[in-house]
Amino acid sequence: MIKVGIVGGTGYTGVELLRLLAQHPQAQVEVITSRSEAGMRVDEMYPNLRGHYPTLAFSVPDVATLGACDVVFFATPHGVAHALAADLLATGTKVIDLSADFRLADADEWAKWYGQPHGAPELLGEAVYGLPEVNRDAIKQARLIAVPGCYPTAAQLGLLPLLEAGLADTDRLIADCKSGVSGAGRGASVGSLFSEAGESMKAYGVKGHRHLPEIRQGLRRAAGHEVGLTFVPHLTPMIRGIHATLYATVVDRSVDLQALYEKRYANEPFVDVMPAGSHPETRSVRGANVCRIAVHRPQDGDLVVILSVIDNLVKGASGQAVQNMNILFGLEENAGLAHAAMLP
Ligand SMILES: NC(=O)c1ccc[n+]([C@@H]2O[C@H](COP(=O)([O-])OP(=O)(O)OC[C@H]3O[C@@H](n4cnc5c(N)ncnc54)[C@H](OP(=O)(O)O)[C@@H]3O)[C@@H](O)[C@H]2O)c1
């Protein structure tokens, strides 16, 4: 059994880790932290876990206790893993960070977008960006994994085949993305109130969102050169889900894009290229570690429209984190992740 620790267990990605790991055949959660709820049993806070963790209780983060685990997930706001990762790595524990702390390769760029100096630039060289569809071999060797953000997962998986094949005009890519409210975490904020977010939809961060440099970095690596990207996130009145509508101009109209996408993801257990003409729905991935993609070229023009949906808390966070753990420890990649989505 792999001994698992979770820092930040009271948040949405933390409880999603608990839900997924409850059915994992080879991993056991030994430590889960919360500073505000230390001492409380996890199933008191989250009754959906009753019967799965009869004795597990939140404790304050402590490197010695966490360092006795084989792997520690950080389900915390940015800056927390910066402070603790080096000490944990020194104990031989692997670190899988769900926050943005190690996603950007450039410490100065991170500082610019997050408004504070990078707290552990010495670790950036070894941090592996945990998008298995791109970095599976590096993940196998990693000590420190940066799990991609939710919007970046949906946007990159949707655009990668086109960019890797050199088929898109990379000066003007557009990612028009919608997220459910759980993407903002469990912390109270006026914008997440039912009466503010319900029955309404709005864009935000048009000027520049923190996920923009992350998506751009991934697309740059796929294309082999700088890309121009406009990224517009929206808040929608649903709890879970990301819907990315991605636009790119193709430089060669003769290529069979459906075949290209099907080939690129043929061996990927968690990417589903839907039949031509499909319109994937966020509810078709709710609770499941899946990205469903459909590729369109309306009126046979040169503008490609790619639809990419994920559950922000699963393939966009905790499910992808468990997928990374499975790869890292040489387990079946779908261990604990094989269940179908919830529908309706
Ligand atoms: N929500 C999503 O859909 C999503 C998707 C992808 C990635 N992420 C990323 O995943 C991370 C967690 O997101 P979330 O939505 O689960 O957040 P959240 O609901 O706000 O939960 C944050 C957790 O971190 C703990 N925490 C806060 N400050 C801490 C500190 N200084 N030291 C130790 N623990 C601390 C909190 O517990 P205590 O304060 O009690 O210790 C809480 O359990 C964030 O970085 C987020 O950007 C979120």
PDB file of C-alpha atoms in Angstrom, residues 159-171 173 222-223 225 248-261 295 297 302-304 306:
ATOM      1  CA  LEU A 159      -5.174  22.128 -29.072  1.00  0.00           C
ATOM      2  CA  LEU A 160      -2.151  19.829 -28.777  1.00  0.00           C
ATOM      3  CA  PRO A 161      -2.780  17.552 -31.781  1.00  0.00           C
ATOM      4  CA  LEU A 162      -3.168  20.535 -34.085  1.00  0.00           C
ATOM      5  CA  LEU A 163      -0.046  22.290 -32.809  1.00  0.00           C
ATOM      6  CA  GLU A 164       2.156  19.213 -32.643  1.00  0.00           C
ATOM      7  CA  ALA A 165       1.296  18.542 -36.294  1.00  0.00           C
ATOM      8  CA  GLY A 166       2.173  22.126 -37.243  1.00  0.00           C
ATOM      9  CA  LEU A 167      -1.298  22.594 -38.698  1.00  0.00           C
ATOM     10  CA  ALA A 168      -2.430  25.781 -36.943  1.00  0.00           C
ATOM     11  CA  ASP A 169      -1.706  29.430 -37.479  1.00  0.00           C
ATOM     12  CA  THR A 170      -0.260  29.926 -33.997  1.00  0.00           C
ATOM     13  CA  ASP A 171      -0.436  33.739 -34.023  1.00  0.00           C
ATOM     14  CA  LEU A 173      -5.350  30.974 -31.073  1.00  0.00           C
ATOM     15  CA  ALA A 222       3.892  21.641 -28.468  1.00  0.00           C
ATOM     16  CA  ALA A 223       4.409  24.068 -31.350  1.00  0.00           C
ATOM     17  CA  HIS A 225       7.866  28.282 -30.888  1.00  0.00           C
ATOM     18  CA  ALA A 248      -7.591  27.967 -34.598  1.00  0.00           C
ATOM     19  CA  THR A 249      -7.046  28.628 -38.279  1.00  0.00           C
ATOM     20  CA  VAL A 250      -5.650  25.641 -40.152  1.00  0.00           C
ATOM     21  CA  VAL A 251      -2.900  26.133 -42.690  1.00  0.00           C
ATOM     22  CA  ASP A 252      -3.844  23.002 -44.650  1.00  0.00           C
ATOM     23  CA  ARG A 253      -7.530  22.275 -45.232  1.00  0.00           C
ATOM     24  CA  SER A 254      -6.891  18.863 -46.766  1.00  0.00           C
ATOM     25  CA  VAL A 255      -5.910  17.162 -43.502  1.00  0.00           C
ATOM     26  CA  ASP A 256      -8.455  14.817 -41.910  1.00  0.00           C
ATOM     27  CA  LEU A 257      -8.594  16.358 -38.433  1.00  0.00           C
ATOM     28  CA  GLN A 258     -10.865  13.670 -37.017  1.00  0.00           C
ATOM     29  CA  ALA A 259      -8.292  11.024 -37.944  1.00  0.00           C
ATOM     30  CA  LEU A 260      -5.455  13.199 -36.608  1.00  0.00           C
ATOM     31  CA  TYR A 261      -7.125  13.561 -33.189  1.00  0.00           C
ATOM     32  CA  VAL A 295     -13.268  18.613 -33.632  1.00  0.00           C
ATOM     33  CA  ARG A 297     -14.494  22.666 -39.205  1.00  0.00           C
ATOM     34  CA  ASP A 302     -10.178  27.112 -42.481  1.00  0.00           C
ATOM     35  CA  LEU A 303     -11.362  27.859 -38.942  1.00  0.00           C
ATOM     36  CA  VAL A 304     -11.266  24.821 -36.665  1.00  0.00           C
ATOM     37  CA  ILE A 306     -12.466  22.212 -30.931  1.00  0.00           C
TER      38      ILE A 306
END
